[in-house]
Amino acid sequence: MTTVLIVDDQPLQRFGFRILLESVPETDVVGEAAHGAEAVRQAAELRPDVVLMDVRMPGMDGIEATRRITAAGGRSRVLVLTTFDLDEYAHAALRAGASGFLLKDARPEELLSGIRAVATGDAVIAPALTRRLLDTYAHHLPGRPQDGAADPRLSALTEREHEILVAIGRGWTNTEIAERLFLSESTVKTHVGRVLAKIGARDRIQAVICAYDLGLTHPNAAATD
């Protein structure tokens, strides 16, 4: 059973999400919130597995709410909902600690699958799509990629783990990493888990952002590989 907190300032939208989530036995809606501050409070009290988070809300928006929920260090993971014209907000939400995002016009089965993925610690968006989205909106990201040579997040990585992080940053799937580095997929999965732990990334999406920040990859890197 996956517990879910629905956060959206539109009552009809919350109602629709609730009807969908309650139609399947594996999800349980434990609460609803109409704005960010209420979401932060309820997340602390209810400790849901997943917070289904809207971006634009009055008062505290979804990005700040996401930042506070993830900073609290609790069990809850945040799945942000956005629209095509709000992709820059999605980037900000990912940086705030969200485990992924979906478009509001996603099919019901996509939303349910996304919630399950986030609840089990996976990223919602496929790695290649994550890289492509970062490439497209790289100019929206604050600051420039850093020189990661002296960054403490890299010092603990082995040479192989460094290769894996670069590959993640390029948007390669585990299958692609296995094929290009001549490893088994099970070995790649183990390496990915170790990399995430060592750099303090909650999931693969956060690792992509980390690789970009550290200058290990850059827009369109995979296209020239």
PDB file of C-alpha atoms in Angstrom:
ATOM      1  CA  MET A   1       0.000   0.000   0.000  1.00  0.00           C
ATOM      2  CA  THR A   2       1.368   3.398  -1.041  1.00  0.00           C
ATOM      3  CA  THR A   3       0.107   6.375   0.958  1.00  0.00           C
ATOM      4  CA  VAL A   4      -0.367   9.632  -0.940  1.00  0.00           C
ATOM      5  CA  LEU A   5      -0.885  13.283   0.018  1.00  0.00           C
ATOM      6  CA  ILE A   6      -2.556  15.312  -2.753  1.00  0.00           C
ATOM      7  CA  VAL A   7      -1.517  18.966  -3.002  1.00  0.00           C
ATOM      8  CA  ASP A   8      -3.356  21.259  -5.429  1.00  0.00           C
ATOM      9  CA  ASP A   9      -5.161  24.569  -5.028  1.00  0.00           C
ATOM     10  CA  GLN A  10      -8.005  23.447  -7.299  1.00  0.00           C
ATOM     11  CA  PRO A  11     -10.664  21.420  -5.419  1.00  0.00           C
ATOM     12  CA  LEU A  12     -11.880  19.754  -8.611  1.00  0.00           C
ATOM     13  CA  GLN A  13      -8.320  18.682  -9.471  1.00  0.00           C
ATOM     14  CA  ARG A  14      -7.835  17.198  -6.001  1.00  0.00           C
ATOM     15  CA  PHE A  15     -11.166  15.393  -6.321  1.00  0.00           C
ATOM     16  CA  GLY A  16     -10.151  13.894  -9.656  1.00  0.00           C
ATOM     17  CA  PHE A  17      -6.830  12.667  -8.290  1.00  0.00           C
ATOM     18  CA  ARG A  18      -8.552  11.180  -5.244  1.00  0.00           C
ATOM     19  CA  ILE A  19     -11.105   9.306  -7.366  1.00  0.00           C
ATOM     20  CA  LEU A  20      -8.312   7.879  -9.516  1.00  0.00           C
ATOM     21  CA  LEU A  21      -6.069   6.873  -6.630  1.00  0.00           C
ATOM     22  CA  GLU A  22      -8.897   5.325  -4.630  1.00  0.00           C
ATOM     23  CA  SER A  23      -9.928   3.251  -7.646  1.00  0.00           C
ATOM     24  CA  VAL A  24      -6.885   1.016  -7.219  1.00  0.00           C
ATOM     25  CA  PRO A  25      -6.195  -1.081  -4.110  1.00  0.00           C
ATOM     26  CA  GLU A  26      -2.477  -0.303  -3.879  1.00  0.00           C
ATOM     27  CA  THR A  27      -2.829   3.423  -3.138  1.00  0.00           C
ATOM     28  CA  ASP A  28      -4.350   5.166  -0.139  1.00  0.00           C
ATOM     29  CA  VAL A  29      -5.023   8.922  -0.074  1.00  0.00           C
ATOM     30  CA  VAL A  30      -4.207  10.024   3.467  1.00  0.00           C
ATOM     31  CA  GLY A  31      -4.783  13.750   3.031  1.00  0.00           C
ATOM     32  CA  GLU A  32      -5.270  16.794   0.817  1.00  0.00           C
ATOM     33  CA  ALA A  33      -3.710  20.257   0.917  1.00  0.00           C
ATOM     34  CA  ALA A  34      -4.636  23.410  -0.986  1.00  0.00           C
ATOM     35  CA  HIS A  35      -1.334  25.286  -0.619  1.00  0.00           C
ATOM     36  CA  GLY A  36       2.323  24.753   0.166  1.00  0.00           C
ATOM     37  CA  ALA A  37       2.302  25.566   3.864  1.00  0.00           C
ATOM     38  CA  GLU A  38      -0.505  23.108   4.471  1.00  0.00           C
ATOM     39  CA  ALA A  39       1.370  20.501   2.440  1.00  0.00           C
ATOM     40  CA  VAL A  40       4.484  20.888   4.598  1.00  0.00           C
ATOM     41  CA  ARG A  41       2.428  20.554   7.782  1.00  0.00           C
ATOM     42  CA  GLN A  42       0.495  17.516   6.601  1.00  0.00           C
ATOM     43  CA  ALA A  43       3.585  15.804   5.223  1.00  0.00           C
ATOM     44  CA  ALA A  44       5.186  16.099   8.666  1.00  0.00           C
ATOM     45  CA  GLU A  45       2.087  14.804  10.429  1.00  0.00           C
ATOM     46  CA  LEU A  46       0.957  12.076   8.021  1.00  0.00           C
ATOM     47  CA  ARG A  47       4.357  10.951   6.675  1.00  0.00           C
ATOM     48  CA  PRO A  48       2.966   9.808   3.304  1.00  0.00           C
ATOM     49  CA  ASP A  49       5.071   7.740   0.950  1.00  0.00           C
ATOM     50  CA  VAL A  50       4.412  10.183  -1.905  1.00  0.00           C
ATOM     51  CA  VAL A  51       3.387  13.832  -2.032  1.00  0.00           C
ATOM     52  CA  LEU A  52       1.628  14.629  -5.314  1.00  0.00           C
ATOM     53  CA  MET A  53       2.628  18.286  -5.625  1.00  0.00           C
ATOM     54  CA  ASP A  54       1.201  21.071  -7.788  1.00  0.00           C
ATOM     55  CA  VAL A  55       3.641  23.854  -8.689  1.00  0.00           C
ATOM     56  CA  ARG A  56       1.597  27.034  -8.843  1.00  0.00           C
ATOM     57  CA  MET A  57      -0.382  27.710  -5.690  1.00  0.00           C
ATOM     58  CA  PRO A  58      -1.196  30.848  -3.679  1.00  0.00           C
ATOM     59  CA  GLY A  59       1.116  31.663  -0.795  1.00  0.00           C
ATOM     60  CA  MET A  60       3.865  29.079  -0.562  1.00  0.00           C
ATOM     61  CA  ASP A  61       4.258  27.460  -3.975  1.00  0.00           C
ATOM     62  CA  GLY A  62       5.041  23.833  -4.718  1.00  0.00           C
ATOM     63  CA  ILE A  63       8.749  24.430  -5.161  1.00  0.00           C
ATOM     64  CA  GLU A  64       9.260  25.908  -1.712  1.00  0.00           C
ATOM     65  CA  ALA A  65       6.994  23.260  -0.198  1.00  0.00           C
ATOM     66  CA  THR A  66       9.062  20.563  -1.896  1.00  0.00           C
ATOM     67  CA  ARG A  67      12.266  22.102  -0.569  1.00  0.00           C
ATOM     68  CA  ARG A  68      10.950  22.108   2.996  1.00  0.00           C
ATOM     69  CA  ILE A  69       9.509  18.605   2.844  1.00  0.00           C
ATOM     70  CA  THR A  70      12.693  17.040   1.485  1.00  0.00           C
ATOM     71  CA  ALA A  71      14.923  19.104   3.795  1.00  0.00           C
ATOM     72  CA  ALA A  72      13.069  17.654   6.778  1.00  0.00           C
ATOM     73  CA  GLY A  73      14.648  14.303   5.958  1.00  0.00           C
ATOM     74  CA  GLY A  74      11.453  12.310   6.294  1.00  0.00           C
ATOM     75  CA  ARG A  75      10.274   9.331   4.290  1.00  0.00           C
ATOM     76  CA  SER A  76       8.070  11.304   1.914  1.00  0.00           C
ATOM     77  CA  ARG A  77       9.100  11.647  -1.713  1.00  0.00           C
ATOM     78  CA  VAL A  78       7.692  14.381  -3.913  1.00  0.00           C
ATOM     79  CA  LEU A  79       6.218  13.886  -7.368  1.00  0.00           C
ATOM     80  CA  VAL A  80       5.660  17.258  -9.034  1.00  0.00           C
ATOM     81  CA  LEU A  81       2.911  17.828 -11.565  1.00  0.00           C
ATOM     82  CA  THR A  82       3.480  20.448 -14.228  1.00  0.00           C
ATOM     83  CA  THR A  83       2.434  21.533 -17.709  1.00  0.00           C
ATOM     84  CA  PHE A  84       4.465  22.018 -20.887  1.00  0.00           C
ATOM     85  CA  ASP A  85       4.802  25.752 -20.317  1.00  0.00           C
ATOM     86  CA  LEU A  86       6.119  25.300 -16.781  1.00  0.00           C
ATOM     87  CA  ASP A  87       9.207  23.178 -17.437  1.00  0.00           C
ATOM     88  CA  GLU A  88      11.459  25.765 -15.815  1.00  0.00           C
ATOM     89  CA  TYR A  89       9.468  25.308 -12.615  1.00  0.00           C
ATOM     90  CA  ALA A  90      10.013  21.576 -12.881  1.00  0.00           C
ATOM     91  CA  HIS A  91      13.781  22.151 -12.926  1.00  0.00           C
ATOM     92  CA  ALA A  92      13.516  24.257  -9.804  1.00  0.00           C
ATOM     93  CA  ALA A  93      11.438  21.555  -8.145  1.00  0.00           C
ATOM     94  CA  LEU A  94      13.993  18.873  -8.997  1.00  0.00           C
ATOM     95  CA  ARG A  95      16.717  21.023  -7.485  1.00  0.00           C
ATOM     96  CA  ALA A  96      14.528  21.432  -4.417  1.00  0.00           C
ATOM     97  CA  GLY A  97      14.577  17.655  -3.956  1.00  0.00           C
ATOM     98  CA  ALA A  98      11.635  16.314  -5.935  1.00  0.00           C
ATOM     99  CA  SER A  99      12.008  12.760  -7.161  1.00  0.00           C
ATOM    100  CA  GLY A 100      10.520  13.539 -10.540  1.00  0.00           C
ATOM    101  CA  PHE A 101       7.602  15.096 -12.311  1.00  0.00           C
ATOM    102  CA  LEU A 102       4.770  14.326 -14.666  1.00  0.00           C
ATOM    103  CA  LEU A 103       2.631  16.449 -16.907  1.00  0.00           C
ATOM    104  CA  LYS A 104      -0.888  17.129 -15.736  1.00  0.00           C
ATOM    105  CA  ASP A 105      -2.269  15.655 -18.931  1.00  0.00           C
ATOM    106  CA  ALA A 106      -0.565  12.311 -18.260  1.00  0.00           C
ATOM    107  CA  ARG A 107      -2.739   9.248 -18.709  1.00  0.00           C
ATOM    108  CA  PRO A 108      -4.132   7.714 -15.493  1.00  0.00           C
ATOM    109  CA  GLU A 109      -1.923   4.658 -15.820  1.00  0.00           C
ATOM    110  CA  GLU A 110       1.146   6.905 -16.205  1.00  0.00           C
ATOM    111  CA  LEU A 111       0.303   8.760 -13.016  1.00  0.00           C
ATOM    112  CA  LEU A 112      -0.245   5.536 -11.084  1.00  0.00           C
ATOM    113  CA  SER A 113       2.994   4.083 -12.443  1.00  0.00           C
ATOM    114  CA  GLY A 114       4.835   7.284 -11.555  1.00  0.00           C
ATOM    115  CA  ILE A 115       3.576   7.190  -7.991  1.00  0.00           C
ATOM    116  CA  ARG A 116       4.674   3.575  -7.626  1.00  0.00           C
ATOM    117  CA  ALA A 117       8.103   4.398  -9.049  1.00  0.00           C
ATOM    118  CA  VAL A 118       8.668   7.322  -6.703  1.00  0.00           C
ATOM    119  CA  ALA A 119       7.464   5.321  -3.702  1.00  0.00           C
ATOM    120  CA  THR A 120      10.082   2.639  -4.377  1.00  0.00           C
ATOM    121  CA  GLY A 121      12.896   5.171  -4.752  1.00  0.00           C
ATOM    122  CA  ASP A 122      13.076   5.368  -8.536  1.00  0.00           C
ATOM    123  CA  ALA A 123      12.912   8.463 -10.715  1.00  0.00           C
ATOM    124  CA  VAL A 124       9.701   8.971 -12.633  1.00  0.00           C
ATOM    125  CA  ILE A 125      11.250  10.279 -15.838  1.00  0.00           C
ATOM    126  CA  ALA A 126      13.313   8.043 -18.080  1.00  0.00           C
ATOM    127  CA  PRO A 127      17.024   9.016 -17.900  1.00  0.00           C
ATOM    128  CA  ALA A 128      17.248   9.943 -21.597  1.00  0.00           C
ATOM    129  CA  LEU A 129      14.218  12.217 -21.300  1.00  0.00           C
ATOM    130  CA  THR A 130      15.711  13.805 -18.200  1.00  0.00           C
ATOM    131  CA  ARG A 131      18.929  14.611 -20.055  1.00  0.00           C
ATOM    132  CA  ARG A 132      17.036  15.986 -23.031  1.00  0.00           C
ATOM    133  CA  LEU A 133      14.928  18.202 -20.814  1.00  0.00           C
ATOM    134  CA  LEU A 134      18.010  19.474 -18.996  1.00  0.00           C
ATOM    135  CA  ASP A 135      19.670  20.164 -22.333  1.00  0.00           C
ATOM    136  CA  THR A 136      16.684  22.119 -23.593  1.00  0.00           C
ATOM    137  CA  TYR A 137      16.369  24.271 -20.500  1.00  0.00           C
ATOM    138  CA  ALA A 138      20.014  24.470 -19.398  1.00  0.00           C
ATOM    139  CA  HIS A 139      19.931  28.265 -19.765  1.00  0.00           C
ATOM    140  CA  HIS A 140      17.234  28.395 -17.087  1.00  0.00           C
ATOM    141  CA  LEU A 141      19.468  26.729 -14.506  1.00  0.00           C
ATOM    142  CA  PRO A 142      21.154  29.135 -12.097  1.00  0.00           C
ATOM    143  CA  GLY A 143      24.914  29.513 -12.323  1.00  0.00           C
ATOM    144  CA  ARG A 144      27.373  27.710 -14.571  1.00  0.00           C
ATOM    145  CA  PRO A 145      28.720  24.164 -14.218  1.00  0.00           C
ATOM    146  CA  GLN A 146      31.443  24.033 -11.594  1.00  0.00           C
ATOM    147  CA  ASP A 147      34.893  22.539 -11.891  1.00  0.00           C
ATOM    148  CA  GLY A 148      34.205  19.315 -10.065  1.00  0.00           C
ATOM    149  CA  ALA A 149      37.836  18.196  -9.752  1.00  0.00           C
ATOM    150  CA  ALA A 150      38.110  19.145  -6.077  1.00  0.00           C
ATOM    151  CA  ASP A 151      34.501  18.565  -5.131  1.00  0.00           C
ATOM    152  CA  PRO A 152      34.194  16.265  -2.092  1.00  0.00           C
ATOM    153  CA  ARG A 153      31.300  14.442  -3.751  1.00  0.00           C
ATOM    154  CA  LEU A 154      33.751  13.052  -6.303  1.00  0.00           C
ATOM    155  CA  SER A 155      36.635  12.220  -4.011  1.00  0.00           C
ATOM    156  CA  ALA A 156      34.913   9.123  -2.626  1.00  0.00           C
ATOM    157  CA  LEU A 157      34.136   7.683  -6.063  1.00  0.00           C
ATOM    158  CA  THR A 158      36.266   4.965  -7.596  1.00  0.00           C
ATOM    159  CA  GLU A 159      37.355   5.361 -11.208  1.00  0.00           C
ATOM    160  CA  ARG A 160      34.559   3.061 -12.336  1.00  0.00           C
ATOM    161  CA  GLU A 161      31.976   4.911 -10.259  1.00  0.00           C
ATOM    162  CA  HIS A 162      33.142   8.177 -11.789  1.00  0.00           C
ATOM    163  CA  GLU A 163      32.526   6.654 -15.229  1.00  0.00           C
ATOM    164  CA  ILE A 164      29.060   5.598 -14.116  1.00  0.00           C
ATOM    165  CA  LEU A 165      28.212   9.101 -12.893  1.00  0.00           C
ATOM    166  CA  VAL A 166      29.314  10.600 -16.209  1.00  0.00           C
ATOM    167  CA  ALA A 167      27.149   8.050 -18.024  1.00  0.00           C
ATOM    168  CA  ILE A 168      24.145   8.865 -15.837  1.00  0.00           C
ATOM    169  CA  GLY A 169      24.689  12.538 -16.573  1.00  0.00           C
ATOM    170  CA  ARG A 170      24.610  11.790 -20.292  1.00  0.00           C
ATOM    171  CA  GLY A 171      21.208  10.191 -19.885  1.00  0.00           C
ATOM    172  CA  TRP A 172      22.281   6.609 -20.546  1.00  0.00           C
ATOM    173  CA  THR A 173      20.026   3.858 -19.265  1.00  0.00           C
ATOM    174  CA  ASN A 174      21.453   0.940 -17.288  1.00  0.00           C
ATOM    175  CA  THR A 175      21.284  -1.157 -20.456  1.00  0.00           C
ATOM    176  CA  GLU A 176      23.234   1.440 -22.439  1.00  0.00           C
ATOM    177  CA  ILE A 177      25.842   1.760 -19.676  1.00  0.00           C
ATOM    178  CA  ALA A 178      26.249  -2.016 -19.569  1.00  0.00           C
ATOM    179  CA  GLU A 179      26.719  -2.224 -23.335  1.00  0.00           C
ATOM    180  CA  ARG A 180      29.160   0.677 -23.597  1.00  0.00           C
ATOM    181  CA  LEU A 181      31.262  -0.179 -20.541  1.00  0.00           C
ATOM    182  CA  PHE A 182      31.097  -3.954 -21.116  1.00  0.00           C
ATOM    183  CA  LEU A 183      29.431  -4.703 -17.786  1.00  0.00           C
ATOM    184  CA  SER A 184      26.431  -6.772 -16.782  1.00  0.00           C
ATOM    185  CA  GLU A 185      23.238  -4.872 -15.991  1.00  0.00           C
ATOM    186  CA  SER A 186      23.263  -6.215 -12.436  1.00  0.00           C
ATOM    187  CA  THR A 187      26.778  -4.835 -11.954  1.00  0.00           C
ATOM    188  CA  VAL A 188      25.709  -1.473 -13.376  1.00  0.00           C
ATOM    189  CA  LYS A 189      22.721  -1.387 -11.022  1.00  0.00           C
ATOM    190  CA  THR A 190      25.048  -2.004  -8.074  1.00  0.00           C
ATOM    191  CA  HIS A 191      27.423   0.748  -9.199  1.00  0.00           C
ATOM    192  CA  VAL A 192      24.550   3.195  -9.708  1.00  0.00           C
ATOM    193  CA  GLY A 193      23.307   2.556  -6.179  1.00  0.00           C
ATOM    194  CA  ARG A 194      26.771   3.179  -4.749  1.00  0.00           C
ATOM    195  CA  VAL A 195      27.192   6.371  -6.781  1.00  0.00           C
ATOM    196  CA  LEU A 196      23.855   7.745  -5.594  1.00  0.00           C
ATOM    197  CA  ALA A 197      24.777   6.996  -1.981  1.00  0.00           C
ATOM    198  CA  LYS A 198      28.233   8.577  -2.213  1.00  0.00           C
ATOM    199  CA  ILE A 199      27.127  11.813  -3.877  1.00  0.00           C
ATOM    200  CA  GLY A 200      24.056  12.125  -1.675  1.00  0.00           C
ATOM    201  CA  ALA A 201      21.551  11.900  -4.526  1.00  0.00           C
ATOM    202  CA  ARG A 202      18.041  10.725  -3.707  1.00  0.00           C
ATOM    203  CA  ASP A 203      17.559   9.249  -7.167  1.00  0.00           C
ATOM    204  CA  ARG A 204      18.831   9.213 -10.730  1.00  0.00           C
ATOM    205  CA  ILE A 205      17.382  12.618 -11.606  1.00  0.00           C
ATOM    206  CA  GLN A 206      19.332  14.255  -8.791  1.00  0.00           C
ATOM    207  CA  ALA A 207      22.468  12.474 -10.065  1.00  0.00           C
ATOM    208  CA  VAL A 208      21.941  13.976 -13.533  1.00  0.00           C
ATOM    209  CA  ILE A 209      21.724  17.455 -12.018  1.00  0.00           C
ATOM    210  CA  CYS A 210      24.834  16.759  -9.914  1.00  0.00           C
ATOM    211  CA  ALA A 211      26.798  15.655 -12.989  1.00  0.00           C
ATOM    212  CA  TYR A 212      25.789  18.845 -14.780  1.00  0.00           C
ATOM    213  CA  ASP A 213      26.699  21.028 -11.786  1.00  0.00           C
ATOM    214  CA  LEU A 214      30.116  19.391 -11.490  1.00  0.00           C
ATOM    215  CA  GLY A 215      30.890  19.922 -15.159  1.00  0.00           C
ATOM    216  CA  LEU A 216      31.012  16.189 -15.883  1.00  0.00           C
ATOM    217  CA  THR A 217      28.572  16.635 -18.732  1.00  0.00           C
ATOM    218  CA  HIS A 218      27.106  19.483 -20.692  1.00  0.00           C
ATOM    219  CA  PRO A 219      24.142  20.180 -22.973  1.00  0.00           C
ATOM    220  CA  ASN A 220      24.075  17.843 -25.962  1.00  0.00           C
ATOM    221  CA  ALA A 221      27.016  15.795 -24.615  1.00  0.00           C
ATOM    222  CA  ALA A 222      25.304  12.527 -25.454  1.00  0.00           C
ATOM    223  CA  ALA A 223      24.611  13.690 -28.977  1.00  0.00           C
ATOM    224  CA  THR A 224      28.327  14.039 -29.669  1.00  0.00           C
ATOM    225  CA  ASP A 225      29.345  10.879 -27.858  1.00  0.00           C
TER     226      ASP A 225
END
